[in-house]
Structure formats: C-alpha cells, structure tokens
JSON list of C-alpha atoms in Angstrom, two decimals:
[
{"chain": "Q", "resi": 854, "resn": "MET", "atom": "CA", "xyz": [0.00, 0.00, 0.00]},
{"chain": "Q", "resi": 855, "resn": "ARG", "atom": "CA", "xyz": [1.50, 3.27, -1.08]},
{"chain": "Q", "resi": 856, "resn": "THR", "atom": "CA", "xyz": [1.44, 6.25, 1.25]},
{"chain": "Q", "resi": 857, "resn": "ARG", "atom": "CA", "xyz": [2.98, 8.70, -1.17]},
{"chain": "Q", "resi": 858, "resn": "THR", "atom": "CA", "xyz": [2.55, 9.15, -4.90]},
{"chain": "Q", "resi": 859, "resn": "LEU", "atom": "CA", "xyz": [5.47, 10.22, -7.06]},
{"chain": "Q", "resi": 860, "resn": "ALA", "atom": "CA", "xyz": [5.44, 13.56, -8.87]},
{"chain": "Q", "resi": 861, "resn": "LEU", "atom": "CA", "xyz": [6.81, 13.33, -12.41]},
{"chain": "Q", "resi": 862, "resn": "ALA", "atom": "CA", "xyz": [10.21, 14.69, -13.17]},
{"chain": "Q", "resi": 863, "resn": "ALA", "atom": "CA", "xyz": [8.85, 16.94, -15.91]},
{"chain": "Q", "resi": 864, "resn": "SER", "atom": "CA", "xyz": [6.44, 18.77, -13.53]},
{"chain": "Q", "resi": 865, "resn": "GLY", "atom": "CA", "xyz": [-24.94, -11.32, -22.14]},
{"chain": "Q", "resi": 866, "resn": "ALA", "atom": "CA", "xyz": [-23.80, -9.85, -18.94]},
{"chain": "Q", "resi": 867, "resn": "ALA", "atom": "CA", "xyz": [-22.75, -13.19, -17.50]},
{"chain": "Q", "resi": 868, "resn": "LEU", "atom": "CA", "xyz": [-19.24, -12.65, -18.67]},
{"chain": "Q", "resi": 869, "resn": "PHE", "atom": "CA", "xyz": [-18.96, -9.88, -16.14]},
{"chain": "Q", "resi": 870, "resn": "ALA", "atom": "CA", "xyz": [-19.42, -12.35, -13.30]},
{"chain": "Q", "resi": 871, "resn": "ALA", "atom": "CA", "xyz": [-16.27, -13.42, -11.50]},
{"chain": "Q", "resi": 872, "resn": "VAL", "atom": "CA", "xyz": [-13.69, -14.57, -14.03]},
{"chain": "Q", "resi": 873, "resn": "THR", "atom": "CA", "xyz": [-11.34, -17.23, -12.72]},
{"chain": "Q", "resi": 874, "resn": "LEU", "atom": "CA", "xyz": [-9.02, -18.62, -15.37]},
{"chain": "Q", "resi": 875, "resn": "ALA", "atom": "CA", "xyz": [-5.94, -20.80, -15.17]},
{"chain": "Q", "resi": 876, "resn": "PRO", "atom": "CA", "xyz": [-2.75, -19.58, -16.85]},
{"chain": "Q", "resi": 877, "resn": "VAL", "atom": "CA", "xyz": [-2.55, -20.20, -20.56]},
{"chain": "Q", "resi": 878, "resn": "ALA", "atom": "CA", "xyz": [0.09, -19.45, -23.14]},
{"chain": "Q", "resi": 879, "resn": "HIS", "atom": "CA", "xyz": [-0.20, -15.93, -24.51]},
{"chain": "Q", "resi": 880, "resn": "ALA", "atom": "CA", "xyz": [-0.22, -15.98, -28.28]},
{"chain": "Q", "resi": 881, "resn": "GLY", "atom": "CA", "xyz": [-0.92, -12.30, -28.88]},
{"chain": "Q", "resi": 882, "resn": "PRO", "atom": "CA", "xyz": [1.33, -9.99, -30.89]},
{"chain": "Q", "resi": 883, "resn": "ALA", "atom": "CA", "xyz": [4.72, -9.22, -29.44]},
{"chain": "Q", "resi": 884, "resn": "ARG", "atom": "CA", "xyz": [4.96, -5.87, -27.70]},
{"chain": "Q", "resi": 885, "resn": "GLY", "atom": "CA", "xyz": [6.62, -3.29, -29.87]},
{"chain": "Q", "resi": 886, "resn": "ALA", "atom": "CA", "xyz": [5.87, -5.19, -33.09]},
{"chain": "Q", "resi": 887, "resn": "GLY", "atom": "CA", "xyz": [4.49, -3.40, -36.13]},
{"chain": "Q", "resi": 888, "resn": "PRO", "atom": "CA", "xyz": [5.12, 0.01, -37.66]},
{"chain": "Q", "resi": 889, "resn": "ALA", "atom": "CA", "xyz": [5.60, 3.11, -35.59]},
{"chain": "Q", "resi": 890, "resn": "GLY", "atom": "CA", "xyz": [2.29, 4.48, -34.34]},
{"chain": "Q", "resi": 891, "resn": "ALA", "atom": "CA", "xyz": [0.50, 1.20, -34.99]},
{"chain": "Q", "resi": 892, "resn": "ASP", "atom": "CA", "xyz": [-2.30, 0.10, -32.70]},
{"chain": "Q", "resi": 893, "resn": "LEU", "atom": "CA", "xyz": [-0.45, -2.37, -30.47]},
{"chain": "Q", "resi": 894, "resn": "LYS", "atom": "CA", "xyz": [-2.43, -4.56, -28.15]},
{"chain": "Q", "resi": 895, "resn": "GLU", "atom": "CA", "xyz": [-2.65, -7.68, -26.10]},
{"chain": "Q", "resi": 896, "resn": "GLY", "atom": "CA", "xyz": [-5.51, -9.88, -27.22]},
{"chain": "Q", "resi": 897, "resn": "SER", "atom": "CA", "xyz": [-7.77, -8.96, -30.12]},
{"chain": "Q", "resi": 898, "resn": "VAL", "atom": "CA", "xyz": [-9.43, -5.69, -29.04]},
{"chain": "Q", "resi": 899, "resn": "SER", "atom": "CA", "xyz": [-7.89, -2.45, -30.24]},
{"chain": "Q", "resi": 900, "resn": "ALA", "atom": "CA", "xyz": [-7.18, 0.65, -28.21]},
{"chain": "Q", "resi": 901, "resn": "ALA", "atom": "CA", "xyz": [-9.35, 2.67, -30.58]},
{"chain": "Q", "resi": 902, "resn": "ASP", "atom": "CA", "xyz": [-12.36, 0.40, -30.06]},
{"chain": "Q", "resi": 903, "resn": "LEU", "atom": "CA", "xyz": [-12.04, 0.61, -26.28]},
{"chain": "Q", "resi": 904, "resn": "LEU", "atom": "CA", "xyz": [-11.46, 4.36, -26.23]},
{"chain": "Q", "resi": 905, "resn": "ALA", "atom": "CA", "xyz": [-14.53, 4.90, -28.41]},
{"chain": "Q", "resi": 906, "resn": "LYS", "atom": "CA", "xyz": [-16.64, 3.60, -25.53]},
{"chain": "Q", "resi": 907, "resn": "VAL", "atom": "CA", "xyz": [-15.24, 5.95, -22.88]},
{"chain": "Q", "resi": 908, "resn": "THR", "atom": "CA", "xyz": [-15.54, 9.33, -24.60]},
{"chain": "Q", "resi": 909, "resn": "SER", "atom": "CA", "xyz": [-18.07, 10.61, -22.05]},
{"chain": "Q", "resi": 910, "resn": "CYS", "atom": "CA", "xyz": [-18.21, 10.23, -18.29]},
{"chain": "Q", "resi": 911, "resn": "SER", "atom": "CA", "xyz": [-21.14, 9.33, -16.08]},
{"chain": "Q", "resi": 912, "resn": "GLN", "atom": "CA", "xyz": [-19.52, 10.15, -12.74]},
{"chain": "Q", "resi": 913, "resn": "ILE", "atom": "CA", "xyz": [-19.99, 7.55, -10.00]},
{"chain": "Q", "resi": 914, "resn": "SER", "atom": "CA", "xyz": [-17.49, 8.93, -7.47]},
{"chain": "Q", "resi": 915, "resn": "ASN", "atom": "CA", "xyz": [-18.74, 11.41, -4.88]},
{"chain": "Q", "resi": 916, "resn": "GLY", "atom": "CA", "xyz": [-15.91, 13.75, -5.74]},
{"chain": "Q", "resi": 917, "resn": "LYS", "atom": "CA", "xyz": [-12.80, 13.92, -7.87]},
{"chain": "Q", "resi": 918, "resn": "TYR", "atom": "CA", "xyz": [-9.19, 12.82, -7.39]},
{"chain": "Q", "resi": 919, "resn": "ARG", "atom": "CA", "xyz": [-5.82, 14.48, -7.71]},
{"chain": "Q", "resi": 920, "resn": "THR", "atom": "CA", "xyz": [-3.19, 12.95, -9.98]},
{"chain": "Q", "resi": 921, "resn": "ASP", "atom": "CA", "xyz": [-0.39, 14.05, -7.62]},
{"chain": "Q", "resi": 922, "resn": "GLU", "atom": "CA", "xyz": [-0.13, 15.67, -4.22]},
{"chain": "Q", "resi": 923, "resn": "GLU", "atom": "CA", "xyz": [0.41, 19.13, -5.67]},
{"chain": "Q", "resi": 924, "resn": "THR", "atom": "CA", "xyz": [-2.37, 19.08, -8.29]},
{"chain": "Q", "resi": 925, "resn": "SER", "atom": "CA", "xyz": [-6.03, 19.99, -7.96]},
{"chain": "Q", "resi": 926, "resn": "ALA", "atom": "CA", "xyz": [-8.78, 17.38, -7.89]},
{"chain": "Q", "resi": 927, "resn": "THR", "atom": "CA", "xyz": [-10.02, 17.01, -11.47]},
{"chain": "Q", "resi": 928, "resn": "ILE", "atom": "CA", "xyz": [-10.32, 13.25, -12.13]},
{"chain": "Q", "resi": 929, "resn": "PRO", "atom": "CA", "xyz": [-13.70, 11.53, -11.66]},
{"chain": "Q", "resi": 930, "resn": "VAL", "atom": "CA", "xyz": [-14.38, 7.81, -11.59]},
{"chain": "Q", "resi": 931, "resn": "CYS", "atom": "CA", "xyz": [-16.86, 7.09, -14.37]},
{"chain": "Q", "resi": 932, "resn": "GLY", "atom": "CA", "xyz": [-19.36, 4.27, -14.76]},
{"chain": "Q", "resi": 933, "resn": "LYS", "atom": "CA", "xyz": [-20.22, 2.12, -17.79]},
{"chain": "Q", "resi": 934, "resn": "ASN", "atom": "CA", "xyz": [-22.08, -1.14, -18.27]},
{"chain": "Q", "resi": 935, "resn": "GLY", "atom": "CA", "xyz": [-19.84, -3.76, -16.67]},
{"chain": "Q", "resi": 936, "resn": "ALA", "atom": "CA", "xyz": [-16.93, -1.46, -15.90]},
{"chain": "Q", "resi": 937, "resn": "VAL", "atom": "CA", "xyz": [-15.63, 1.71, -14.31]},
{"chain": "Q", "resi": 938, "resn": "PHE", "atom": "CA", "xyz": [-12.95, 3.92, -15.80]},
{"chain": "Q", "resi": 939, "resn": "TRP", "atom": "CA", "xyz": [-10.83, 6.99, -15.32]},
{"chain": "Q", "resi": 940, "resn": "LYS", "atom": "CA", "xyz": [-8.40, 9.00, -17.41]},
{"chain": "Q", "resi": 941, "resn": "ALA", "atom": "CA", "xyz": [-5.32, 10.21, -15.61]},
{"chain": "Q", "resi": 942, "resn": "ASP", "atom": "CA", "xyz": [-1.54, 10.14, -15.49]},
{"chain": "Q", "resi": 943, "resn": "MET", "atom": "CA", "xyz": [0.62, 7.18, -14.53]},
{"chain": "Q", "resi": 944, "resn": "ASP", "atom": "CA", "xyz": [2.88, 7.23, -11.52]},
{"chain": "Q", "resi": 945, "resn": "ILE", "atom": "CA", "xyz": [5.07, 4.17, -11.01]},
{"chain": "Q", "resi": 946, "resn": "ASP", "atom": "CA", "xyz": [4.37, 1.73, -8.19]},
{"chain": "Q", "resi": 947, "resn": "CYS", "atom": "CA", "xyz": [7.40, -0.44, -7.40]},
{"chain": "Q", "resi": 948, "resn": "ASP", "atom": "CA", "xyz": [6.03, -1.82, -4.15]},
{"chain": "Q", "resi": 949, "resn": "GLY", "atom": "CA", "xyz": [6.01, -5.53, -3.38]},
{"chain": "Q", "resi": 950, "resn": "GLU", "atom": "CA", "xyz": [8.68, -8.17, -3.86]},
{"chain": "Q", "resi": 951, "resn": "ILE", "atom": "CA", "xyz": [12.24, -6.84, -3.72]},
{"chain": "Q", "resi": 952, "resn": "THR", "atom": "CA", "xyz": [13.84, -7.07, -7.18]},
{"chain": "Q", "resi": 953, "resn": "ALA", "atom": "CA", "xyz": [16.72, -5.49, -9.08]},
{"chain": "Q", "resi": 954, "resn": "ALA", "atom": "CA", "xyz": [14.45, -2.72, -10.39]},
{"chain": "Q", "resi": 955, "resn": "CYS", "atom": "CA", "xyz": [12.21, -2.31, -7.34]},
{"chain": "Q", "resi": 956, "resn": "ASN", "atom": "CA", "xyz": [13.87, -1.86, -3.97]},
{"chain": "Q", "resi": 957, "resn": "GLU", "atom": "CA", "xyz": [14.75, 0.77, -1.38]},
{"chain": "Q", "resi": 958, "resn": "ASP", "atom": "CA", "xyz": [17.68, 2.02, -3.46]},
{"chain": "Q", "resi": 959, "resn": "THR", "atom": "CA", "xyz": [15.71, 2.55, -6.70]},
{"chain": "Q", "resi": 960, "resn": "ASP", "atom": "CA", "xyz": [12.52, 3.84, -5.08]},
{"chain": "Q", "resi": 961, "resn": "PRO", "atom": "CA", "xyz": [12.68, 6.32, -2.17]},
{"chain": "Q", "resi": 962, "resn": "TRP", "atom": "CA", "xyz": [9.09, 5.39, -1.21]},
{"chain": "Q", "resi": 963, "resn": "PHE", "atom": "CA", "xyz": [9.46, 1.63, -1.65]},
{"chain": "Q", "resi": 964, "resn": "GLN", "atom": "CA", "xyz": [7.36, -0.66, 0.53]},
{"chain": "Q", "resi": 965, "resn": "ASN", "atom": "CA", "xyz": [7.88, -4.41, 0.54]},
{"chain": "Q", "resi": 966, "resn": "GLY", "atom": "CA", "xyz": [4.18, -5.26, 0.55]},
{"chain": "Q", "resi": 967, "resn": "THR", "atom": "CA", "xyz": [1.12, -4.91, -1.67]},
{"chain": "Q", "resi": 968, "resn": "ALA", "atom": "CA", "xyz": [-2.52, -4.71, -0.64]},
{"chain": "Q", "resi": 969, "resn": "PHE", "atom": "CA", "xyz": [-3.24, -7.89, -2.58]},
{"chain": "Q", "resi": 970, "resn": "GLU", "atom": "CA", "xyz": [-0.90, -10.87, -2.59]},
{"chain": "Q", "resi": 971, "resn": "THR", "atom": "CA", "xyz": [0.05, -13.87, -4.70]},
{"chain": "Q", "resi": 972, "resn": "SER", "atom": "CA", "xyz": [-1.61, -17.25, -4.35]},
{"chain": "Q", "resi": 973, "resn": "ALA", "atom": "CA", "xyz": [1.28, -18.15, -2.04]},
{"chain": "Q", "resi": 974, "resn": "GLY", "atom": "CA", "xyz": [0.57, -15.18, 0.23]},
{"chain": "Q", "resi": 975, "resn": "LYS", "atom": "CA", "xyz": [3.57, -13.14, -0.93]},
{"chain": "Q", "resi": 976, "resn": "PRO", "atom": "CA", "xyz": [3.76, -9.54, -2.20]},
{"chain": "Q", "resi": 977, "resn": "LEU", "atom": "CA", "xyz": [3.27, -9.01, -5.92]},
{"chain": "Q", "resi": 978, "resn": "ASN", "atom": "CA", "xyz": [6.29, -8.47, -8.16]},
{"chain": "Q", "resi": 979, "resn": "ALA", "atom": "CA", "xyz": [5.92, -4.97, -9.64]},
{"chain": "Q", "resi": 980, "resn": "GLU", "atom": "CA", "xyz": [8.87, -5.48, -11.96]},
{"chain": "Q", "resi": 981, "resn": "LYS", "atom": "CA", "xyz": [7.28, -8.48, -13.68]},
{"chain": "Q", "resi": 982, "resn": "LEU", "atom": "CA", "xyz": [3.53, -8.25, -13.11]},
{"chain": "Q", "resi": 983, "resn": "PRO", "atom": "CA", "xyz": [1.35, -5.59, -14.73]},
{"chain": "Q", "resi": 984, "resn": "TYR", "atom": "CA", "xyz": [-0.93, -4.31, -11.99]},
{"chain": "Q", "resi": 985, "resn": "VAL", "atom": "CA", "xyz": [-2.91, -1.16, -11.27]},
{"chain": "Q", "resi": 986, "resn": "VAL", "atom": "CA", "xyz": [-3.32, 0.78, -8.04]},
{"chain": "Q", "resi": 987, "resn": "VAL", "atom": "CA", "xyz": [-6.79, 1.85, -6.91]},
{"chain": "Q", "resi": 988, "resn": "PRO", "atom": "CA", "xyz": [-7.39, 4.63, -4.38]},
{"chain": "Q", "resi": 989, "resn": "SER", "atom": "CA", "xyz": [-7.97, 3.44, -0.84]},
{"chain": "Q", "resi": 990, "resn": "ILE", "atom": "CA", "xyz": [-11.61, 3.45, 0.25]},
{"chain": "Q", "resi": 991, "resn": "SER", "atom": "CA", "xyz": [-12.83, 6.90, 1.25]},
{"chain": "Q", "resi": 992, "resn": "SER", "atom": "CA", "xyz": [-15.87, 9.16, 1.09]},
{"chain": "Q", "resi": 993, "resn": "ILE", "atom": "CA", "xyz": [-14.90, 9.94, -2.51]},
{"chain": "Q", "resi": 994, "resn": "TRP", "atom": "CA", "xyz": [-15.30, 6.38, -3.76]},
{"chain": "Q", "resi": 995, "resn": "ASN", "atom": "CA", "xyz": [-15.39, 2.80, -2.51]},
{"chain": "Q", "resi": 996, "resn": "TYR", "atom": "CA", "xyz": [-13.92, 0.52, -5.16]},
{"chain": "Q", "resi": 997, "resn": "SER", "atom": "CA", "xyz": [-15.34, -2.57, -3.46]},
{"chain": "Q", "resi": 998, "resn": "ASP", "atom": "CA", "xyz": [-18.91, -1.27, -3.61]},
{"chain": "Q", "resi": 999, "resn": "ALA", "atom": "CA", "xyz": [-18.41, -0.73, -7.35]},
{"chain": "Q", "resi": 1000, "resn": "GLY", "atom": "CA", "xyz": [-17.58, -4.41, -7.93]},
{"chain": "Q", "resi": 1001, "resn": "ILE", "atom": "CA", "xyz": [-13.82, -3.88, -8.12]},
{"chain": "Q", "resi": 1002, "resn": "LYS", "atom": "CA", "xyz": [-11.67, -6.34, -6.19]},
{"chain": "Q", "resi": 1003, "resn": "GLY", "atom": "CA", "xyz": [-8.08, -7.47, -5.82]},
{"chain": "Q", "resi": 1004, "resn": "GLY", "atom": "CA", "xyz": [-7.11, -9.47, -8.88]},
{"chain": "Q", "resi": 1005, "resn": "GLY", "atom": "CA", "xyz": [-9.78, -7.75, -10.97]},
{"chain": "Q", "resi": 1006, "resn": "VAL", "atom": "CA", "xyz": [-9.01, -7.26, -14.65]},
{"chain": "Q", "resi": 1007, "resn": "VAL", "atom": "CA", "xyz": [-7.96, -3.84, -15.98]},
{"chain": "Q", "resi": 1008, "resn": "ALA", "atom": "CA", "xyz": [-7.39, -2.67, -19.54]},
{"chain": "Q", "resi": 1009, "resn": "VAL", "atom": "CA", "xyz": [-4.75, 0.08, -19.48]},
{"chain": "Q", "resi": 1010, "resn": "ILE", "atom": "CA", "xyz": [-4.52, 2.16, -22.65]},
{"chain": "Q", "resi": 1011, "resn": "TYR", "atom": "CA", "xyz": [-1.76, 4.56, -23.64]},
{"chain": "Q", "resi": 1012, "resn": "ASN", "atom": "CA", "xyz": [-0.44, 5.79, -26.98]},
{"chain": "Q", "resi": 1013, "resn": "ASN", "atom": "CA", "xyz": [-2.57, 3.32, -29.00]},
{"chain": "Q", "resi": 1014, "resn": "LYS", "atom": "CA", "xyz": [-1.45, 0.37, -26.90]},
{"chain": "Q", "resi": 1015, "resn": "VAL", "atom": "CA", "xyz": [-3.56, -1.93, -24.72]},
{"chain": "Q", "resi": 1016, "resn": "GLU", "atom": "CA", "xyz": [-2.05, -3.70, -21.74]},
{"chain": "Q", "resi": 1017, "resn": "TYR", "atom": "CA", "xyz": [-4.09, -5.99, -19.49]},
{"chain": "Q", "resi": 1018, "resn": "ALA", "atom": "CA", "xyz": [-3.31, -5.82, -15.80]},
{"chain": "Q", "resi": 1019, "resn": "VAL", "atom": "CA", "xyz": [-4.84, -6.77, -12.47]},
{"chain": "Q", "resi": 1020, "resn": "VAL", "atom": "CA", "xyz": [-5.87, -4.68, -9.49]},
{"chain": "Q", "resi": 1021, "resn": "GLY", "atom": "CA", "xyz": [-2.81, -5.25, -7.32]},
{"chain": "Q", "resi": 1022, "resn": "ASP", "atom": "CA", "xyz": [-2.42, -2.48, -4.77]},
{"chain": "Q", "resi": 1023, "resn": "THR", "atom": "CA", "xyz": [-4.16, 0.42, -3.08]},
{"chain": "Q", "resi": 1024, "resn": "GLY", "atom": "CA", "xyz": [-2.85, 3.96, -2.83]},
{"chain": "Q", "resi": 1025, "resn": "PRO", "atom": "CA", "xyz": [-3.65, 7.31, -1.22]},
{"chain": "Q", "resi": 1026, "resn": "ASP", "atom": "CA", "xyz": [-7.36, 7.97, -0.80]},
{"chain": "Q", "resi": 1027, "resn": "LYS", "atom": "CA", "xyz": [-7.30, 11.27, -2.68]},
{"chain": "Q", "resi": 1028, "resn": "ILE", "atom": "CA", "xyz": [-4.91, 10.41, -5.55]},
{"chain": "Q", "resi": 1029, "resn": "ILE", "atom": "CA", "xyz": [-5.49, 8.34, -8.69]},
{"chain": "Q", "resi": 1030, "resn": "GLY", "atom": "CA", "xyz": [-3.38, 7.22, -11.65]},
{"chain": "Q", "resi": 1031, "resn": "GLU", "atom": "CA", "xyz": [-0.74, 4.67, -10.67]},
{"chain": "Q", "resi": 1032, "resn": "ALA", "atom": "CA", "xyz": [0.43, 1.32, -12.00]},
{"chain": "Q", "resi": 1033, "resn": "SER", "atom": "CA", "xyz": [3.30, -1.09, -11.59]},
{"chain": "Q", "resi": 1034, "resn": "TYR", "atom": "CA", "xyz": [6.75, -0.92, -13.14]},
{"chain": "Q", "resi": 1035, "resn": "ALA", "atom": "CA", "xyz": [5.80, -3.76, -15.48]},
{"chain": "Q", "resi": 1036, "resn": "THR", "atom": "CA", "xyz": [2.65, -2.00, -16.69]},
{"chain": "Q", "resi": 1037, "resn": "ALA", "atom": "CA", "xyz": [4.57, 1.14, -17.57]},
{"chain": "Q", "resi": 1038, "resn": "LYS", "atom": "CA", "xyz": [7.34, -0.74, -19.32]},
{"chain": "Q", "resi": 1039, "resn": "ALA", "atom": "CA", "xyz": [4.88, -2.72, -21.44]},
{"chain": "Q", "resi": 1040, "resn": "LEU", "atom": "CA", "xyz": [3.20, 0.50, -22.58]},
{"chain": "Q", "resi": 1041, "resn": "GLY", "atom": "CA", "xyz": [6.46, 2.22, -23.49]},
{"chain": "Q", "resi": 1042, "resn": "ILE", "atom": "CA", "xyz": [6.35, 4.52, -20.46]},
{"chain": "Q", "resi": 1043, "resn": "ASP", "atom": "CA", "xyz": [9.55, 5.17, -18.52]},
{"chain": "Q", "resi": 1044, "resn": "PRO", "atom": "CA", "xyz": [9.17, 2.76, -15.56]},
{"chain": "Q", "resi": 1045, "resn": "ASP", "atom": "CA", "xyz": [11.71, 4.41, -13.28]},
{"chain": "Q", "resi": 1046, "resn": "PRO", "atom": "CA", "xyz": [9.93, 4.65, -9.91]},
{"chain": "Q", "resi": 1047, "resn": "GLU", "atom": "CA", "xyz": [11.55, 7.96, -9.03]},
{"chain": "Q", "resi": 1048, "resn": "THR", "atom": "CA", "xyz": [11.61, 9.87, -12.33]},
{"chain": "Q", "resi": 1049, "resn": "GLY", "atom": "CA", "xyz": [9.43, 7.92, -14.76]},
{"chain": "Q", "resi": 1050, "resn": "GLY", "atom": "CA", "xyz": [5.73, 7.77, -15.52]},
{"chain": "Q", "resi": 1051, "resn": "ALA", "atom": "CA", "xyz": [3.39, 9.63, -17.85]},
{"chain": "Q", "resi": 1052, "resn": "GLU", "atom": "CA", "xyz": [1.94, 13.06, -17.15]},
{"chain": "Q", "resi": 1053, "resn": "SER", "atom": "CA", "xyz": [-1.39, 12.35, -18.84]},
{"chain": "Q", "resi": 1054, "resn": "GLY", "atom": "CA", "xyz": [-3.11, 10.33, -21.53]},
{"chain": "Q", "resi": 1055, "resn": "VAL", "atom": "CA", "xyz": [-3.60, 7.04, -19.67]},
{"chain": "Q", "resi": 1056, "resn": "THR", "atom": "CA", "xyz": [-7.03, 5.37, -19.60]},
{"chain": "Q", "resi": 1057, "resn": "TYR", "atom": "CA", "xyz": [-7.84, 2.71, -17.02]},
{"chain": "Q", "resi": 1058, "resn": "ILE", "atom": "CA", "xyz": [-10.89, 0.49, -17.63]},
{"chain": "Q", "resi": 1059, "resn": "LEU", "atom": "CA", "xyz": [-11.65, -1.81, -14.68]},
{"chain": "Q", "resi": 1060, "resn": "PHE", "atom": "CA", "xyz": [-14.06, -4.67, -15.33]},
{"chain": "Q", "resi": 1061, "resn": "LYS", "atom": "CA", "xyz": [-16.59, -5.21, -12.56]},
{"chain": "Q", "resi": 1062, "resn": "ASN", "atom": "CA", "xyz": [-16.80, -8.50, -10.67]},
{"chain": "Q", "resi": 1063, "resn": "SER", "atom": "CA", "xyz": [-13.82, -9.98, -12.48]},
{"chain": "Q", "resi": 1064, "resn": "LYS", "atom": "CA", "xyz": [-10.99, -11.83, -10.78]},
{"chain": "Q", "resi": 1065, "resn": "VAL", "atom": "CA", "xyz": [-7.87, -13.51, -12.18]},
{"chain": "Q", "resi": 1066, "resn": "SER", "atom": "CA", "xyz": [-6.69, -16.63, -10.39]},
{"chain": "Q", "resi": 1067, "resn": "PRO", "atom": "CA", "xyz": [-3.90, -16.85, -9.60]},
{"chain": "Q", "resi": 1068, "resn": "ILE", "atom": "CA", "xyz": [-3.48, -13.10, -9.44]},
{"chain": "Q", "resi": 1069, "resn": "GLU", "atom": "CA", "xyz": [0.18, -13.37, -10.48]},
{"chain": "Q", "resi": 1070, "resn": "SER", "atom": "CA", "xyz": [-0.65, -14.97, -13.85]},
{"chain": "Q", "resi": 1071, "resn": "HIS", "atom": "CA", "xyz": [-0.39, -12.31, -16.52]},
{"chain": "Q", "resi": 1072, "resn": "SER", "atom": "CA", "xyz": [-1.43, -14.75, -19.24]},
{"chain": "Q", "resi": 1073, "resn": "ALA", "atom": "CA", "xyz": [-4.66, -15.40, -17.35]},
{"chain": "Q", "resi": 1074, "resn": "ALA", "atom": "CA", "xyz": [-5.26, -11.65, -17.13]},
{"chain": "Q", "resi": 1075, "resn": "VAL", "atom": "CA", "xyz": [-4.80, -11.33, -20.90]},
{"chain": "Q", "resi": 1076, "resn": "THR", "atom": "CA", "xyz": [-7.21, -14.17, -21.63]},
{"chain": "Q", "resi": 1077, "resn": "ALA", "atom": "CA", "xyz": [-9.86, -12.81, -19.27]},
{"chain": "Q", "resi": 1078, "resn": "GLY", "atom": "CA", "xyz": [-9.24, -9.23, -20.36]},
{"chain": "Q", "resi": 1079, "resn": "ASP", "atom": "CA", "xyz": [-9.71, -10.00, -24.04]},
{"chain": "Q", "resi": 1080, "resn": "ALA", "atom": "CA", "xyz": [-13.04, -11.71, -23.37]},
{"chain": "Q", "resi": 1081, "resn": "LEU", "atom": "CA", "xyz": [-14.23, -8.94, -21.04]},
{"chain": "Q", "resi": 1082, "resn": "ALA", "atom": "CA", "xyz": [-13.15, -6.22, -23.45]},
{"chain": "Q", "resi": 1083, "resn": "LYS", "atom": "CA", "xyz": [-15.19, -7.77, -26.24]},
{"chain": "Q", "resi": 1084, "resn": "GLN", "atom": "CA", "xyz": [-18.24, -7.95, -23.99]},
{"chain": "Q", "resi": 1085, "resn": "PHE", "atom": "CA", "xyz": [-17.65, -4.37, -22.83]},
{"chain": "Q", "resi": 1086, "resn": "ILE", "atom": "CA", "xyz": [-17.71, -3.13, -26.42]},
{"chain": "Q", "resi": 1087, "resn": "GLN", "atom": "CA", "xyz": [-20.88, -5.08, -27.16]},
{"chain": "Q", "resi": 1088, "resn": "ASN", "atom": "CA", "xyz": [-22.69, -3.75, -24.09]},
{"chain": "Q", "resi": 1089, "resn": "ASN", "atom": "CA", "xyz": [-21.77, -0.06, -24.37]}
]
C-alpha cells in the first residue's frame, strides 16, 4: 500500500461475473511489433475500439481525485455497463517483492508489501507483473462497492497500446493514476519509480466483478481481459 505518490520529473452480462481462469500461453502480438504508431495490443481488441466507448463520463465517485499531491482534484471515476474507468496520469508503483528494479535504493518510497498478494501469500512483483493501483476506500469512492476487487481485470490504454493488468495495490485515498513498473514498461512509459511515468493520456478500464486466479498470472489476465473487453464493447 502506497502512502505517497510520485510527482513526475517533468512537472450477455454473464461474462462480467467473476472470471477465474488458469494460466494459458499468450499468443498475442509481441509488444513493440508493427510500424511506428500502430495500434499495439494484447488480445484482439484495439485501443481505438475501447477508447470509443469511454468518450463521455457518467460520474460515480462522490468527488474527484488528484493525480499528484500538488495538483487539484479534477479526475472523476466514471461508470459504464460492466466497468468503471478513469483517465489520468501514470505514476510508477514499485512496491512488493524486492527485485533489481524495485527496492529501497531505486525507489525512495518503496514498501515491501502490496494490498493484494500472490496465491502463495507473498507480495506481488511490480517489476514483472502488470498491476494497477486503486485509491484506498474513502468518502470519494469505494472501489469494493463498485464491484472492483483485488485481482480484478484492468485494460490500461496509452499511446494506441492496450495492456491488461490486475488490481494489485491500493494507494492514497485522494490520488489516482498509478500502475506497476511492469505496466509502464509494457506501454512504453519510462518505468523508473523515481523519475518515470506519464503526465497524462492514460485510460484505465476496470471490469466489474472480475478476478484472475492466480493473481500473479499475466497470461490469465490477458485471456480474461480480451473476453471482457469484447463484452464491454458489445454492451456499451
């Protein structure tokens, strides 16, 4: 659980029931493949198709969130059929298992735990596992009441790329827009926990009542995410 968010250096509805899938081989296109500017994605749903469904916001949060400690509160949580979403920045969460990229030396705010843990009861590995941070429960919004849970599936979209992740950690109760080192790296965002991240342009679509098991299986998240994304497009 993060207590401080990093400022950037540059100052059929059944499918939406709990999704529990075993790991499978990921046969999607390799990250970074294709011509420059191409729509790169995991699974079969494009960034453009997902973004077309989140052009307007029906606000479900009681207030709005900051993207960093020093910014004003401008980011609402929005509701759609089968999902919630927000559009924000991306700060880098390196919390969890100690690795070469994520430790007390690389991240001044490093914590060796995550709000949600692996199937073996250990912290998640931010360097290897794409995961997203949700704001801690507050009067602004309660993610649990909205059908969002640890291990839930998230489609993260940036620069015409789609990356599937899981809900892996909780953060400050007034700040939004944070994901793991692995999420940033997969999307072509500088993953450095101290100086990296993206200032804006990141869309997070969280699928309600979904859950990847085991939470640490990225291939399971991709399989579930692709199916949920297709259903999301059909239902919105």
